[in-house]
PDB file of C-alpha atoms in Angstrom:
ATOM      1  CA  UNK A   1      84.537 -26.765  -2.913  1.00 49.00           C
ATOM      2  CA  UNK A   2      81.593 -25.859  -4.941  1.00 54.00           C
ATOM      3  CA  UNK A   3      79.716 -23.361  -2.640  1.00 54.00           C
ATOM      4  CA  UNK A   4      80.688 -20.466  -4.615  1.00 56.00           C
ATOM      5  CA  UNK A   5      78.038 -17.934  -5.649  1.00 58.00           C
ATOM      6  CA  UNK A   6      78.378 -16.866  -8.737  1.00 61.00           C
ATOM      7  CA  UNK A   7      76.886 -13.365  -9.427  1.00 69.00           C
ATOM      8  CA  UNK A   8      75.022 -13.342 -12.872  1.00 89.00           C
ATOM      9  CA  UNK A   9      76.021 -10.455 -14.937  1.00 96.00           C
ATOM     10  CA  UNK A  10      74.073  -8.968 -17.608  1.00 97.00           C
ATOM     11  CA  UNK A  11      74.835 -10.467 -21.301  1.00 96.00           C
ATOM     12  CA  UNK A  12      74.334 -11.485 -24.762  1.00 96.00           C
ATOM     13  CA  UNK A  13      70.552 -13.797 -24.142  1.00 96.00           C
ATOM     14  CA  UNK A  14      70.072 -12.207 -20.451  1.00 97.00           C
ATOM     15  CA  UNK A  15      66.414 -11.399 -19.659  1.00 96.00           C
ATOM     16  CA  UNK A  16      66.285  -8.536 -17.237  1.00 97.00           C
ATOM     17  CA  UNK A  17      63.480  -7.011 -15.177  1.00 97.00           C
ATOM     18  CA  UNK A  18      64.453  -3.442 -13.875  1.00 98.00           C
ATOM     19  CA  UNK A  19      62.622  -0.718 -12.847  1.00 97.00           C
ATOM     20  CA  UNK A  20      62.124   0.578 -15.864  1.00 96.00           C
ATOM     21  CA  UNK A  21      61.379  -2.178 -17.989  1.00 97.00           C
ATOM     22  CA  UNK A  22      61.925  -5.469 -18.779  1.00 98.00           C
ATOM     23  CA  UNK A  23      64.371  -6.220 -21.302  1.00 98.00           C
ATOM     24  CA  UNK A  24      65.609  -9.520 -23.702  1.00 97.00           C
ATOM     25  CA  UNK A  25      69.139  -9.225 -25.223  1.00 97.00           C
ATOM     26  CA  UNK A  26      68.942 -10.851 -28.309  1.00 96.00           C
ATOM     27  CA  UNK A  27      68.055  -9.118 -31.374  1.00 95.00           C
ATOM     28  CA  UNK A  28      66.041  -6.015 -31.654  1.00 96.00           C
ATOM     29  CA  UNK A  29      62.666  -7.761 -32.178  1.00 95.00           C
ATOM     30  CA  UNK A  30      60.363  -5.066 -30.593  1.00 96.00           C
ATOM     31  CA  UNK A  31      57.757  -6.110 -27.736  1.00 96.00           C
ATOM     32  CA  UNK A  32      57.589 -10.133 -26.441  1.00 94.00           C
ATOM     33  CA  UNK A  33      54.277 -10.464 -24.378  1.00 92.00           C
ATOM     34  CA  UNK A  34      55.196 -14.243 -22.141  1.00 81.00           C
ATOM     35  CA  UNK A  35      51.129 -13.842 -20.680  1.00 87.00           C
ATOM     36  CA  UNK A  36      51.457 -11.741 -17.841  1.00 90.00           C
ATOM     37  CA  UNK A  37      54.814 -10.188 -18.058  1.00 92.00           C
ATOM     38  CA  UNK A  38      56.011  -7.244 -21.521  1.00 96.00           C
ATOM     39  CA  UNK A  39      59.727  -7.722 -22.500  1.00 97.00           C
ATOM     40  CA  UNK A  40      61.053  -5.624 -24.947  1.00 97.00           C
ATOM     41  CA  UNK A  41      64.178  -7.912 -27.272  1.00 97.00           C
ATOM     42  CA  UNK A  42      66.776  -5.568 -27.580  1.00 97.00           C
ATOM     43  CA  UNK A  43      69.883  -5.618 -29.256  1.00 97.00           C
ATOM     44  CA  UNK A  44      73.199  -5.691 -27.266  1.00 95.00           C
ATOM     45  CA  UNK A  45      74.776  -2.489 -29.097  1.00 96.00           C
ATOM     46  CA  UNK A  46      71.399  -0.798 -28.582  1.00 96.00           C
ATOM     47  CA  UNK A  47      72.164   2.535 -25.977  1.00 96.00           C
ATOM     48  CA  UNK A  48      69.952   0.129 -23.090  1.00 96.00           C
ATOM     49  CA  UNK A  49      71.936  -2.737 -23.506  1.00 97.00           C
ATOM     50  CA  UNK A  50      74.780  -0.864 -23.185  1.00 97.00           C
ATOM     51  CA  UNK A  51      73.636   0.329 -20.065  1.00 98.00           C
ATOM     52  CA  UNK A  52      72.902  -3.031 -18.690  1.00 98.00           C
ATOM     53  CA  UNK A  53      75.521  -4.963 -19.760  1.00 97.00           C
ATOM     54  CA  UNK A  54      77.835  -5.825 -17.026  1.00 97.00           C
ATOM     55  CA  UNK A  55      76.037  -5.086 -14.528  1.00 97.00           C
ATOM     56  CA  UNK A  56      74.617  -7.209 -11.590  1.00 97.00           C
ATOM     57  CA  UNK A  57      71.357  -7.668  -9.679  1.00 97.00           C
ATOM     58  CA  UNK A  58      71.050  -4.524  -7.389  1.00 97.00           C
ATOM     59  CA  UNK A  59      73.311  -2.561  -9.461  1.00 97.00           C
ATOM     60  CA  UNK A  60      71.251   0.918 -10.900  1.00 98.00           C
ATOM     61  CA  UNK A  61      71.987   1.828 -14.642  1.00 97.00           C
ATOM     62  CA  UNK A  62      71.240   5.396 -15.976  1.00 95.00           C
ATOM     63  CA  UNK A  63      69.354   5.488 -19.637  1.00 91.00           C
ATOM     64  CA  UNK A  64      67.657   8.207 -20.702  1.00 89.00           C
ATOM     65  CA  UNK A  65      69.078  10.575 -17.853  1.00 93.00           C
ATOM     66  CA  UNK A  66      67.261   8.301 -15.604  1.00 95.00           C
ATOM     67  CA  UNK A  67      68.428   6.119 -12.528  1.00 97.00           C
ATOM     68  CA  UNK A  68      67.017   2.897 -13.077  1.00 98.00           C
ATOM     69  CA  UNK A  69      67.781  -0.598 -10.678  1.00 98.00           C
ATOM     70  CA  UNK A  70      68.129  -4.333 -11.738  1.00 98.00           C
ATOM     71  CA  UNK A  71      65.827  -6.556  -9.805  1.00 98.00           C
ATOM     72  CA  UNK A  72      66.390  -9.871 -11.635  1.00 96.00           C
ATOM     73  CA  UNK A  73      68.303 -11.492 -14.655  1.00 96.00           C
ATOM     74  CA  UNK A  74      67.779 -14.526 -15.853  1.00 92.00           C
TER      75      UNK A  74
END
């Protein structure tokens, strides 16, 4: 049967709003501006992306000594 949900981790190409920031893993490129929304391309062995990979929507991460949560990835 094919109704199986599939949680999307974090990964190599993920974008990923949190409550911190939005972030692109990719390559460290600095700030992307898509019009309304700031993402910042990180790369994956950056201390962030280290954080976030992994994880799932609803899942916190701590960076910076702070407690941050995923709200989308995509």
């Amino acid at each position: 049967s094919k109704n199986k949900t599939v949680s999307v981790t974090v990964q190599l190409g993920s974008a990923v709003k949190t409550s911190a920031a939005n972030y692109f893993l990719a390559i460290p490129a600095g700030e992307i501006n898509s019009g309304k929304e700031k993402f910042y391309a990180i790369g994956v062995n950056s201390p962030v992306a280290q954080a976030l990979m992994g994880k799932v929507v609803g899942e916190n991460f701590s960076f910076n000594g702070k407690q941050n949560k995923i709200f989308e990835i995509f």
